[in-house]
Amino acid sequence: MTSTLAALLSAGLTLALGGPVTEVSIRPAPSATTEIVIAVDGEVEFREFTMEGPSRLVVDLFGARHNLPGDNFANVNRGGVTSVRTSQYSDDIVRVVLELETLSAYEVVSEPGRIRVVMENPRGEFEPWSSGAGATSAPVVETAPAERVAPLPPPATTMAVRTPPQQEARRISVTFNETPVREVLFTFSDFSGRSIVAGSSVTGNISAQVDAPWPDALDVILSTNGFVATELPNGIIRVDDVTQISDRVEVEPLSTEAYRVNYATAEDLVASVEGLLTPERGAARASTSTNSLVVTDIAAVHREVARLIQTLDVRTPQVQIKAKIVFVNRTELNDLGIVYDLKDSGGNQLNQVSPGAADLDGDGTIELPDEVVQQGQNTVALGGNSVAALGNATNRVPSPTLTLLSSLLIGRHTLVSFIEALESVNLSDVQAEPSVTVRDNRPARIQVGERTPLRVLDASSQSGAGGAGGAAGAGGAQQGGATIPQATVTIEETGIILEATPHVTDDDHILLELNAERSAPQLANSDVGYIFNTQNAQSEVLVRDGETVVIGGLTVTEREEVRSGIPFLMNLPMVGGLFRTTRETTIQRDLIILVTPTIVRDN
């Protein structure tokens, strides 16, 4: 009778608990994935969520009972799953916990007679595993990579959970009416499967009605009532009163950690980290020899510093900047002049343009070459009437390419005429193509040219007698009662200079801050020494990757015309050109600056 009743009770209990979970198996699947199959007899519902510290995927089966050969299966080490734990979580819930190497994207599918989990496989090929042999089979040891860099510790945060990418936390819909805060925390712990620990100062009642993802709902409820939830590195959520957190910061012990910086420089990160430090307690400095950041502060600040460094210390792209500077200088010169020289063989002669001849012995006959008057020697006759004249003698064409000489004899007067003409074109084409490669957001500078020394004399130096009033002036030296001016030398950089700072945007555009210059020294006509011909363009442009843009274009045209000649005659219509010298000069300068930035990509 008793055995029959026990059998009926056992059968009734089995019926109440629902379908049994008979097996958990792990096997490789196509497309580098791992498939975990939970075999169950009958229809069940499920929910899944993830946990950290360590990484875990939890699957709860509603309306099921535990019928596996064991609870814990350690050292599974298959396809990213390190171990499997199972339990009868409640009267009608079987909990299967998959401990993972890392959290990754996954999918849970309910199929007849099983619950199937498909997730990424970080390990490659592996042998299938089943819970039927899991308790007795030897563990499979996989070869570890040659080197694995330990990640920085996860930061403390007021969010109570971190979910895998593209997976939103489960929504909770609940109403609290003057419910003690600890009961509220127990409700969230039971719903989420997370460990939530309340501090001693967490007291009071809460009234709220929420319908949102449970991390958001928990954060809003706690912050509204003056509490803060902090997720510890081991995955436990700690709830404290805000005032207690401030008091704990004042007495929490300090520790010093060194954070290695890979891509940035430690000096650049000091200013960013200082904003996270505890006032009057924390400190941060840069170690230039190892490019590390040394921080002294409490543990919570260290977690925030680690998170910030991971965000800022990232590899930035490099940009190759090619510039082309084209400078064209074109000079056209046209000169035309007529010079007149009227000589009197028996009287006055102005022999500045050409030599002359005169009757020097007074015998009435000019004998050549004995009576030749050299060029530059004037002859003045005092004994009678005589006329001599020069026209345009001092405004001759320099280095003419065409010279015509004509002479006209009228009695004892000779009219000598010089026609001089010059036309020249001078073309100068200077092209420079500087190129420089620089990291994103870093300035770059390249110069191809020379450093020109400039000698400067101290103009305040004065000469004077020695003694009380003979002190040397500023910058001068006293020597023999006189002050000798002192000279200083300054260096001026000239040539092709390119300065650029690139900023790469998210859509592969490049924001360029540019300064391009072409300069050259030239001796000045006065005693100043040098003048510097400079062409410069400074701009900020947004350019597509590999696109060429003109950042500067300048055309300067200078035209000069000089007319000089015999007064009144040079202005006569039609024939005025016969009595004047005309010089026309045209100078045209063209400057074009082109820039092509290109993002340097890995092969």
XYZ file of C-alpha atoms in Angstrom:
603
model
C 0.000 0.000 0.000
C 2.751 2.392 0.974
C 4.839 1.541 -2.074
C 1.825 1.996 -4.330
C 1.142 5.447 -2.841
C 4.769 6.427 -3.213
C 4.715 5.360 -6.864
C 1.564 7.421 -7.489
C 3.090 10.441 -5.780
C 6.272 10.029 -7.782
C 4.304 9.784 -11.032
C 2.235 12.836 -10.083
C 5.348 14.810 -9.239
C 6.947 13.793 -12.508
C 3.852 14.922 -14.391
C 3.812 18.241 -12.534
C 7.457 18.917 -13.292
C 6.983 18.512 -17.044
C 9.302 17.093 -19.706
C 12.736 15.847 -18.665
C 16.020 17.338 -19.937
C 17.969 14.264 -21.000
C 21.140 15.472 -22.724
C 23.373 18.453 -23.508
C 25.698 18.065 -26.516
C 28.221 20.313 -28.249
C 29.275 19.803 -31.848
C 30.874 21.820 -34.666
C 28.576 23.470 -37.193
C 29.113 25.047 -40.638
C 30.390 28.626 -41.131
C 32.791 28.445 -38.147
C 30.018 28.134 -35.551
C 29.381 25.967 -32.520
C 26.032 24.232 -31.951
C 24.828 23.398 -28.415
C 21.774 21.114 -28.318
C 19.670 20.673 -25.141
C 17.462 17.561 -25.590
C 14.116 17.687 -23.769
C 11.019 15.505 -23.964
C 7.873 17.549 -24.435
C 7.091 21.185 -25.060
C 8.959 23.775 -22.984
C 9.479 27.523 -23.084
C 12.825 29.184 -22.578
C 14.513 32.445 -21.777
C 18.193 33.308 -22.167
C 20.516 36.003 -20.851
C 24.232 36.589 -20.496
C 26.460 37.235 -17.501
C 30.045 38.383 -17.055
C 32.828 37.593 -14.621
C 33.274 35.010 -16.097
C 31.405 35.128 -19.409
C 28.293 32.982 -19.288
C 25.234 32.220 -21.381
C 22.265 31.089 -19.223
C 19.287 29.210 -20.713
C 16.234 28.642 -18.453
C 13.755 25.938 -19.547
C 10.214 26.503 -18.185
C 8.061 23.402 -17.616
C 11.049 21.029 -17.514
C 12.782 18.813 -14.991
C 16.386 17.835 -14.583
C 17.186 14.299 -15.763
C 20.878 14.550 -16.687
C 23.546 12.158 -15.367
C 25.229 15.000 -13.471
C 25.081 18.668 -12.622
C 28.541 20.026 -13.422
C 30.627 19.137 -16.478
C 34.029 20.804 -16.117
C 36.846 21.052 -18.661
C 34.583 20.662 -21.673
C 36.752 23.003 -23.779
C 34.828 22.665 -27.027
C 34.209 25.437 -29.567
C 34.523 28.314 -27.083
C 32.559 26.532 -24.279
C 34.802 25.849 -21.275
C 32.302 24.066 -18.990
C 28.588 23.281 -18.562
C 26.563 23.548 -15.333
C 22.944 22.371 -14.935
C 20.458 22.447 -12.056
C 16.781 22.302 -11.133
C 16.620 26.053 -10.520
C 13.019 25.922 -9.258
C 10.106 23.517 -9.277
C 9.495 23.947 -13.009
C 12.706 25.573 -14.276
C 15.866 23.775 -15.395
C 18.844 26.137 -15.703
C 21.694 25.358 -18.120
C 24.761 27.584 -17.704
C 27.350 27.619 -20.517
C 30.647 29.121 -19.380
C 32.316 30.746 -22.395
C 35.751 32.021 -23.290
C 34.256 35.301 -24.519
C 30.789 36.658 -25.087
C 29.882 36.716 -28.761
C 26.799 36.871 -30.953
C 24.485 33.897 -30.577
C 21.020 32.627 -31.508
C 18.660 30.359 -29.512
C 16.026 28.366 -31.442
C 13.231 26.129 -30.093
C 12.701 23.000 -32.138
C 10.594 19.855 -31.471
C 12.368 17.862 -28.741
C 15.277 20.253 -28.276
C 16.572 23.762 -27.685
C 19.394 24.646 -30.074
C 22.017 27.372 -29.446
C 24.256 28.529 -32.332
C 27.205 30.814 -31.571
C 30.541 31.835 -33.042
C 33.390 29.325 -32.789
C 36.690 31.019 -31.840
C 38.657 27.750 -31.622
C 38.318 26.010 -34.970
C 37.811 22.258 -35.404
C 36.978 20.167 -32.315
C 35.569 16.749 -31.363
C 31.851 16.549 -30.444
C 30.941 16.296 -26.750
C 27.881 14.927 -24.938
C 26.736 15.020 -21.305
C 26.239 11.252 -21.456
C 30.028 10.822 -21.413
C 30.914 14.209 -20.023
C 31.173 13.108 -16.413
C 33.682 10.363 -17.140
C 35.494 11.380 -20.273
C 38.939 12.917 -20.077
C 39.094 16.634 -20.688
C 40.229 17.835 -24.064
C 43.160 20.243 -23.827
C 43.472 22.732 -26.649
C 46.776 24.360 -27.591
C 46.919 27.942 -26.364
C 48.011 30.705 -28.698
C 51.668 31.702 -28.641
C 50.860 34.927 -26.853
C 47.662 36.439 -25.523
C 47.605 39.995 -24.275
C 45.509 40.329 -21.142
C 42.780 42.944 -21.600
C 42.556 45.981 -19.403
C 40.204 45.520 -16.432
C 36.576 46.423 -17.204
C 35.480 49.806 -15.861
C 33.018 50.411 -13.077
C 29.750 51.724 -14.414
C 26.339 52.720 -13.166
C 24.756 50.391 -15.725
C 23.990 47.056 -14.098
C 24.656 44.860 -17.142
C 26.546 44.648 -20.410
C 24.884 42.675 -23.183
C 26.541 41.221 -26.284
C 26.461 43.348 -29.450
C 23.127 43.596 -31.227
C 21.307 42.049 -28.241
C 18.973 44.097 -26.075
C 18.377 43.178 -22.428
C 14.997 41.638 -21.549
C 12.215 44.041 -20.718
C 10.665 44.067 -17.300
C 7.138 45.274 -16.570
C 6.543 45.680 -12.842
C 4.819 47.967 -10.323
C 6.167 48.772 -6.832
C 4.012 50.456 -4.189
C 5.942 51.429 -1.048
C 8.033 48.306 -1.516
C 11.246 48.045 0.546
C 14.245 48.749 -1.599
C 15.857 45.410 -0.800
C 12.796 43.552 -2.067
C 12.994 45.616 -5.254
C 16.621 44.539 -5.672
C 15.684 40.893 -5.052
C 13.034 41.185 -7.792
C 15.576 42.476 -10.310
C 18.135 39.857 -9.241
C 15.670 37.035 -9.735
C 14.491 38.395 -13.073
C 17.969 39.015 -14.505
C 19.870 36.177 -12.898
C 22.499 38.647 -11.715
C 23.967 38.973 -8.234
C 22.903 42.316 -6.701
C 24.336 43.276 -3.296
C 22.967 46.233 -1.316
C 25.094 48.338 1.026
C 24.231 48.840 4.701
C 22.927 52.349 4.031
C 20.488 51.233 1.323
C 17.116 51.535 3.100
C 13.644 52.926 2.439
C 10.616 52.176 0.307
C 10.177 52.585 -3.444
C 7.054 53.312 -5.494
C 7.430 52.979 -9.256
C 5.841 51.506 -12.368
C 8.266 50.647 -15.179
C 8.183 48.861 -18.509
C 11.666 48.947 -20.038
C 14.839 46.854 -20.443
C 15.724 45.828 -16.919
C 19.173 47.587 -16.778
C 17.522 50.895 -17.724
C 14.648 50.328 -15.311
C 17.016 49.507 -12.433
C 19.213 52.514 -13.140
C 16.266 54.944 -13.251
C 14.678 53.591 -10.056
C 17.953 53.741 -8.116
C 19.077 57.157 -9.348
C 15.635 58.637 -8.621
C 15.864 57.468 -5.009
C 19.478 58.558 -4.405
C 21.223 55.237 -5.001
C 23.969 54.235 -7.429
C 24.524 50.792 -8.990
C 28.130 49.878 -9.774
C 29.113 46.773 -11.737
C 32.293 45.249 -10.333
C 34.884 43.470 -12.496
C 33.593 40.074 -11.289
C 30.066 40.837 -12.598
C 28.416 41.497 -9.234
C 26.257 44.636 -9.038
C 26.783 46.711 -5.892
C 24.168 49.260 -4.786
C 25.189 52.104 -2.458
C 23.874 55.391 -1.216
C 25.372 58.382 -3.048
C 26.661 59.966 0.161
C 28.279 56.711 1.212
C 30.171 56.547 -2.072
C 31.646 59.999 -1.429
C 32.679 59.014 2.073
C 34.231 55.773 0.848
C 36.305 57.640 -1.743
C 37.935 59.689 1.021
C 39.210 56.630 2.910
C 39.659 54.061 0.136
C 43.346 53.096 -0.238
C 45.326 54.377 -3.196
C 47.193 52.223 -5.690
C 49.585 53.041 -8.508
C 49.262 51.516 -11.960
C 51.240 52.016 -15.167
C 49.259 52.057 -18.428
C 51.255 51.408 -21.584
C 50.323 53.713 -24.460
C 50.773 52.276 -27.950
C 49.683 54.758 -30.605
C 49.318 58.068 -28.791
C 51.890 59.771 -26.589
C 51.645 59.644 -22.826
C 52.101 63.426 -22.548
C 49.011 64.009 -24.683
C 46.828 61.789 -22.463
C 47.793 63.352 -19.126
C 45.359 66.260 -19.504
C 42.480 63.909 -20.386
C 43.144 61.578 -17.446
C 43.463 64.384 -14.897
C 39.732 65.085 -15.209
C 38.956 61.606 -13.802
C 41.247 61.750 -10.777
C 40.015 62.020 -7.186
C 40.407 65.641 -6.020
C 43.463 66.218 -3.826
C 44.320 62.481 -3.849
C 44.825 61.274 -7.393
C 47.880 61.990 -9.529
C 48.957 61.205 -13.090
C 52.267 61.687 -14.870
C 53.811 60.579 -18.149
C 56.866 58.347 -18.401
C 58.557 59.394 -21.633
C 61.140 56.593 -21.591
C 58.461 53.857 -21.824
C 55.602 55.985 -23.210
C 53.452 54.987 -20.249
C 50.960 56.778 -18.061
C 51.511 56.331 -14.311
C 48.303 56.900 -12.301
C 47.854 56.885 -8.530
C 44.242 56.718 -7.324
C 41.485 54.459 -5.990
C 40.358 51.289 -7.779
C 37.201 52.812 -9.290
C 39.208 55.598 -10.894
C 41.704 53.096 -12.274
C 38.871 51.310 -14.060
C 37.689 54.570 -15.595
C 41.251 55.465 -16.610
C 41.674 52.068 -18.281
C 38.428 52.566 -20.212
C 39.438 56.066 -21.298
C 42.890 54.967 -22.460
C 41.343 52.139 -24.495
C 39.136 54.723 -26.197
C 41.842 57.307 -26.874
C 44.830 55.062 -27.576
C 43.721 53.827 -30.984
C 45.555 53.521 -34.236
C 44.948 56.569 -36.377
C 45.316 56.599 -40.178
C 48.184 58.249 -41.971
C 47.762 60.784 -44.746
C 50.121 61.413 -47.646
C 49.993 65.024 -48.783
C 51.338 65.903 -52.214
C 51.527 69.536 -53.261
C 52.439 71.132 -56.559
C 53.534 74.750 -56.642
C 53.797 76.310 -60.122
C 55.304 79.794 -60.482
C 55.637 81.391 -63.937
C 57.339 84.761 -64.428
C 57.087 86.335 -67.905
C 58.815 89.644 -68.756
C 58.411 91.472 -72.097
C 60.596 94.483 -72.970
C 60.258 96.828 -75.992
C 62.695 99.742 -76.487
C 62.841 102.176 -79.429
C 64.896 105.367 -79.551
C 66.430 107.888 -82.012
C 69.578 109.881 -81.110
C 70.587 113.042 -82.989
C 74.065 114.579 -83.096
C 74.562 117.878 -85.039
C 78.253 118.772 -85.560
C 79.888 121.906 -87.015
C 83.192 120.965 -88.596
C 84.375 124.555 -88.370
C 82.952 125.406 -84.970
C 81.180 123.880 -81.958
C 80.945 120.102 -81.480
C 79.353 118.007 -78.724
C 81.105 114.691 -79.126
C 79.320 112.620 -76.506
C 77.663 110.167 -78.906
C 80.366 109.883 -81.590
C 83.839 111.389 -82.289
C 84.158 114.526 -84.433
C 86.626 116.334 -86.697
C 87.703 120.007 -86.659
C 90.189 122.342 -88.382
C 92.508 122.545 -85.449
C 95.450 124.238 -87.271
C 93.247 126.831 -89.016
C 94.516 126.098 -92.542
C 90.960 125.682 -93.780
C 91.336 121.941 -94.357
C 90.428 119.070 -92.038
C 93.095 116.428 -92.211
C 92.209 112.968 -90.960
C 93.155 111.331 -88.737
C 95.334 114.094 -87.319
C 92.443 116.440 -86.619
C 89.978 113.911 -85.115
C 88.307 114.958 -81.871
C 87.827 111.956 -79.570
C 84.392 110.944 -78.235
C 83.632 112.688 -74.988
C 85.770 115.754 -75.833
C 83.704 118.804 -76.741
C 84.944 121.550 -79.058
C 83.909 125.180 -78.516
C 84.617 127.795 -81.206
C 85.047 131.327 -79.862
C 85.844 133.088 -83.085
C 82.596 133.005 -84.986
C 79.013 131.832 -85.323
C 78.472 128.086 -84.864
C 75.661 125.693 -83.841
C 75.935 122.153 -82.362
C 73.175 120.075 -80.791
C 72.440 116.652 -79.196
C 69.047 114.941 -78.957
C 68.197 111.966 -76.664
C 71.858 111.396 -75.978
C 71.292 110.331 -72.374
C 68.201 108.141 -73.076
C 69.686 105.515 -75.316
C 68.493 101.931 -75.528
C 70.737 99.655 -73.424
C 72.182 96.702 -75.351
C 70.082 97.254 -78.502
C 69.564 94.367 -80.887
C 69.223 96.707 -83.866
C 71.257 99.905 -84.539
C 70.961 102.081 -87.663
C 73.393 104.936 -88.297
C 72.793 107.708 -90.844
C 74.597 110.963 -91.528
C 73.572 114.056 -93.493
C 76.091 116.695 -94.635
C 74.767 120.235 -94.922
C 77.571 122.707 -95.641
C 80.030 122.500 -92.818
C 77.359 120.823 -90.538
C 76.929 117.083 -90.214
C 73.725 115.531 -88.778
C 74.401 112.071 -87.344
C 71.339 109.931 -86.395
C 71.260 106.654 -84.441
C 68.144 104.461 -84.526
C 68.214 101.817 -81.771
C 65.615 99.086 -81.076
C 65.297 96.246 -78.590
C 62.614 93.619 -77.986
C 63.087 90.790 -75.472
C 60.968 88.157 -73.728
C 62.145 86.478 -70.519
C 60.206 83.424 -69.268
C 60.870 81.755 -65.902
C 58.949 78.596 -64.924
C 59.471 77.174 -61.419
C 57.659 73.972 -60.388
C 58.011 72.296 -57.010
C 56.288 69.092 -55.863
C 56.845 68.569 -52.119
C 55.340 65.442 -50.559
C 55.020 64.454 -46.907
C 53.297 61.634 -44.952
C 51.908 62.352 -41.490
C 49.590 60.804 -38.906
C 46.040 62.020 -38.589
C 45.666 65.221 -36.525
C 49.435 65.794 -36.478
C 51.203 68.780 -38.080
C 53.763 68.182 -40.818
C 56.312 70.528 -42.353
C 58.690 70.172 -45.277
C 61.152 72.714 -46.667
C 63.310 72.638 -49.759
C 65.409 75.761 -50.024
C 68.062 77.660 -48.166
C 68.664 79.633 -44.994
C 69.637 83.183 -45.901
C 71.770 85.104 -43.363
C 70.832 88.745 -42.796
C 73.448 91.079 -41.308
C 71.925 93.769 -39.094
C 73.889 96.749 -37.742
C 72.900 98.410 -34.473
C 71.808 101.894 -35.587
C 71.870 103.224 -32.011
C 75.657 102.974 -31.848
C 77.319 106.438 -31.981
C 80.846 107.695 -32.266
C 82.168 110.098 -29.680
C 85.119 111.051 -27.569
C 86.189 108.969 -24.625
C 85.722 110.009 -21.020
C 82.522 110.834 -19.238
C 80.636 111.530 -22.407
C 82.277 108.834 -24.457
C 80.461 105.764 -23.229
C 79.746 103.158 -25.845
C 76.248 103.175 -27.285
C 73.934 100.193 -27.042
C 75.248 97.333 -29.112
C 78.534 99.111 -29.819
C 82.110 98.613 -28.667
C 84.445 101.346 -27.468
C 87.706 101.637 -29.412
C 90.040 104.647 -29.473
C 87.404 107.038 -28.144
C 84.883 106.015 -30.847
C 81.996 103.572 -30.766
C 82.124 100.811 -33.390
C 78.660 99.533 -34.409
C 78.075 95.878 -33.665
C 76.528 93.551 -36.239
C 74.170 90.664 -35.626
C 73.132 87.941 -38.046
C 69.615 86.545 -38.338
C 68.589 83.583 -40.464
C 65.615 83.733 -42.829
C 64.222 80.471 -44.253
C 63.378 80.621 -47.930
C 62.472 78.215 -50.694
C 59.527 75.816 -50.925
C 57.794 75.404 -47.544
C 54.706 73.233 -46.969
C 52.936 73.002 -43.605
C 49.827 70.822 -43.276
C 47.632 69.278 -40.569
C 45.125 66.619 -41.786
C 41.925 65.502 -40.058
C 40.305 62.326 -41.445
C 36.502 62.204 -41.179
C 34.252 59.147 -40.904
C 33.223 59.342 -44.570
C 36.833 59.271 -45.892
C 37.051 63.005 -46.360
C 40.132 64.906 -45.234
C 39.989 68.313 -43.594
C 43.290 70.047 -44.379
C 44.852 73.028 -42.657
C 47.451 74.192 -45.177
C 50.172 76.785 -45.505
C 52.198 76.689 -48.733
C 54.958 79.179 -49.474
C 57.506 79.847 -52.190
C 60.080 82.544 -51.457
C 63.484 83.593 -52.779
C 65.978 86.283 -51.703
C 67.079 89.043 -54.061
C 69.653 91.773 -53.657
C 68.002 95.138 -53.110
C 68.869 98.200 -55.177
C 69.481 100.218 -52.030
C 71.703 99.542 -49.046
C 68.955 97.532 -47.331
C 70.647 94.312 -48.415
C 67.985 91.776 -49.404
C 64.392 91.723 -50.394
C 62.339 88.525 -50.368
C 59.952 87.650 -53.167
C 57.262 85.557 -51.488
C 54.172 83.753 -52.750
C 52.052 82.300 -49.955
C 48.674 80.603 -49.605
C 47.041 79.661 -46.302
C 43.712 77.832 -46.323
C 41.475 75.198 -44.723
C 39.671 72.878 -47.164
C 37.616 69.658 -47.071
C 38.834 67.198 -49.718
C 37.834 63.685 -50.696
C 40.430 60.943 -50.418
C 42.752 61.166 -53.442
C 41.139 64.325 -54.815
C 43.247 67.232 -56.116
C 42.191 70.711 -55.081
C 43.532 74.137 -56.033
C 44.095 76.025 -52.812
C 45.729 79.114 -54.338
C 45.825 80.895 -57.677
C 47.266 84.343 -58.322
C 48.068 86.275 -61.497
C 49.864 89.623 -61.236
C 50.503 91.790 -64.322
C 52.724 94.884 -64.180
C 53.001 97.203 -67.185
C 55.399 100.139 -67.306
C 55.913 102.663 -70.132
C 58.635 105.344 -70.108
C 58.751 108.087 -72.781
C 61.533 110.688 -72.948
C 62.735 112.933 -75.754
C 63.156 116.421 -77.142
C 60.669 118.850 -75.589
C 57.809 119.965 -77.782
C 59.027 117.884 -80.711
C 58.352 114.547 -78.996
C 54.667 115.441 -78.649
C 54.071 116.398 -82.250
C 51.447 114.255 -83.969
C 52.628 111.800 -86.581
C 56.329 112.738 -86.314
C 56.660 112.889 -82.520
C 58.058 109.351 -82.422
C 61.158 110.544 -84.307
C 62.198 112.751 -81.415
C 61.722 110.487 -78.401
C 62.788 107.197 -76.819
C 60.045 104.765 -75.755
C 60.448 101.890 -73.290
C 57.600 99.450 -72.564
C 57.951 96.722 -69.910
C 55.323 94.082 -69.114
C 55.804 91.626 -66.221
C 53.284 88.830 -65.613
C 53.541 86.459 -62.630
C 51.317 83.371 -62.283
C 51.123 81.251 -59.142
C 49.117 78.013 -58.776
C 49.177 75.723 -55.713
C 47.558 72.270 -55.948
C 47.252 69.739 -53.126
C 46.333 66.025 -53.258
C 45.808 64.237 -49.895
C 45.569 60.440 -49.835
C 44.756 58.188 -46.887
C 47.498 55.565 -46.494
C 45.767 52.213 -46.141
C 47.226 48.862 -45.082
C 48.051 46.423 -47.850
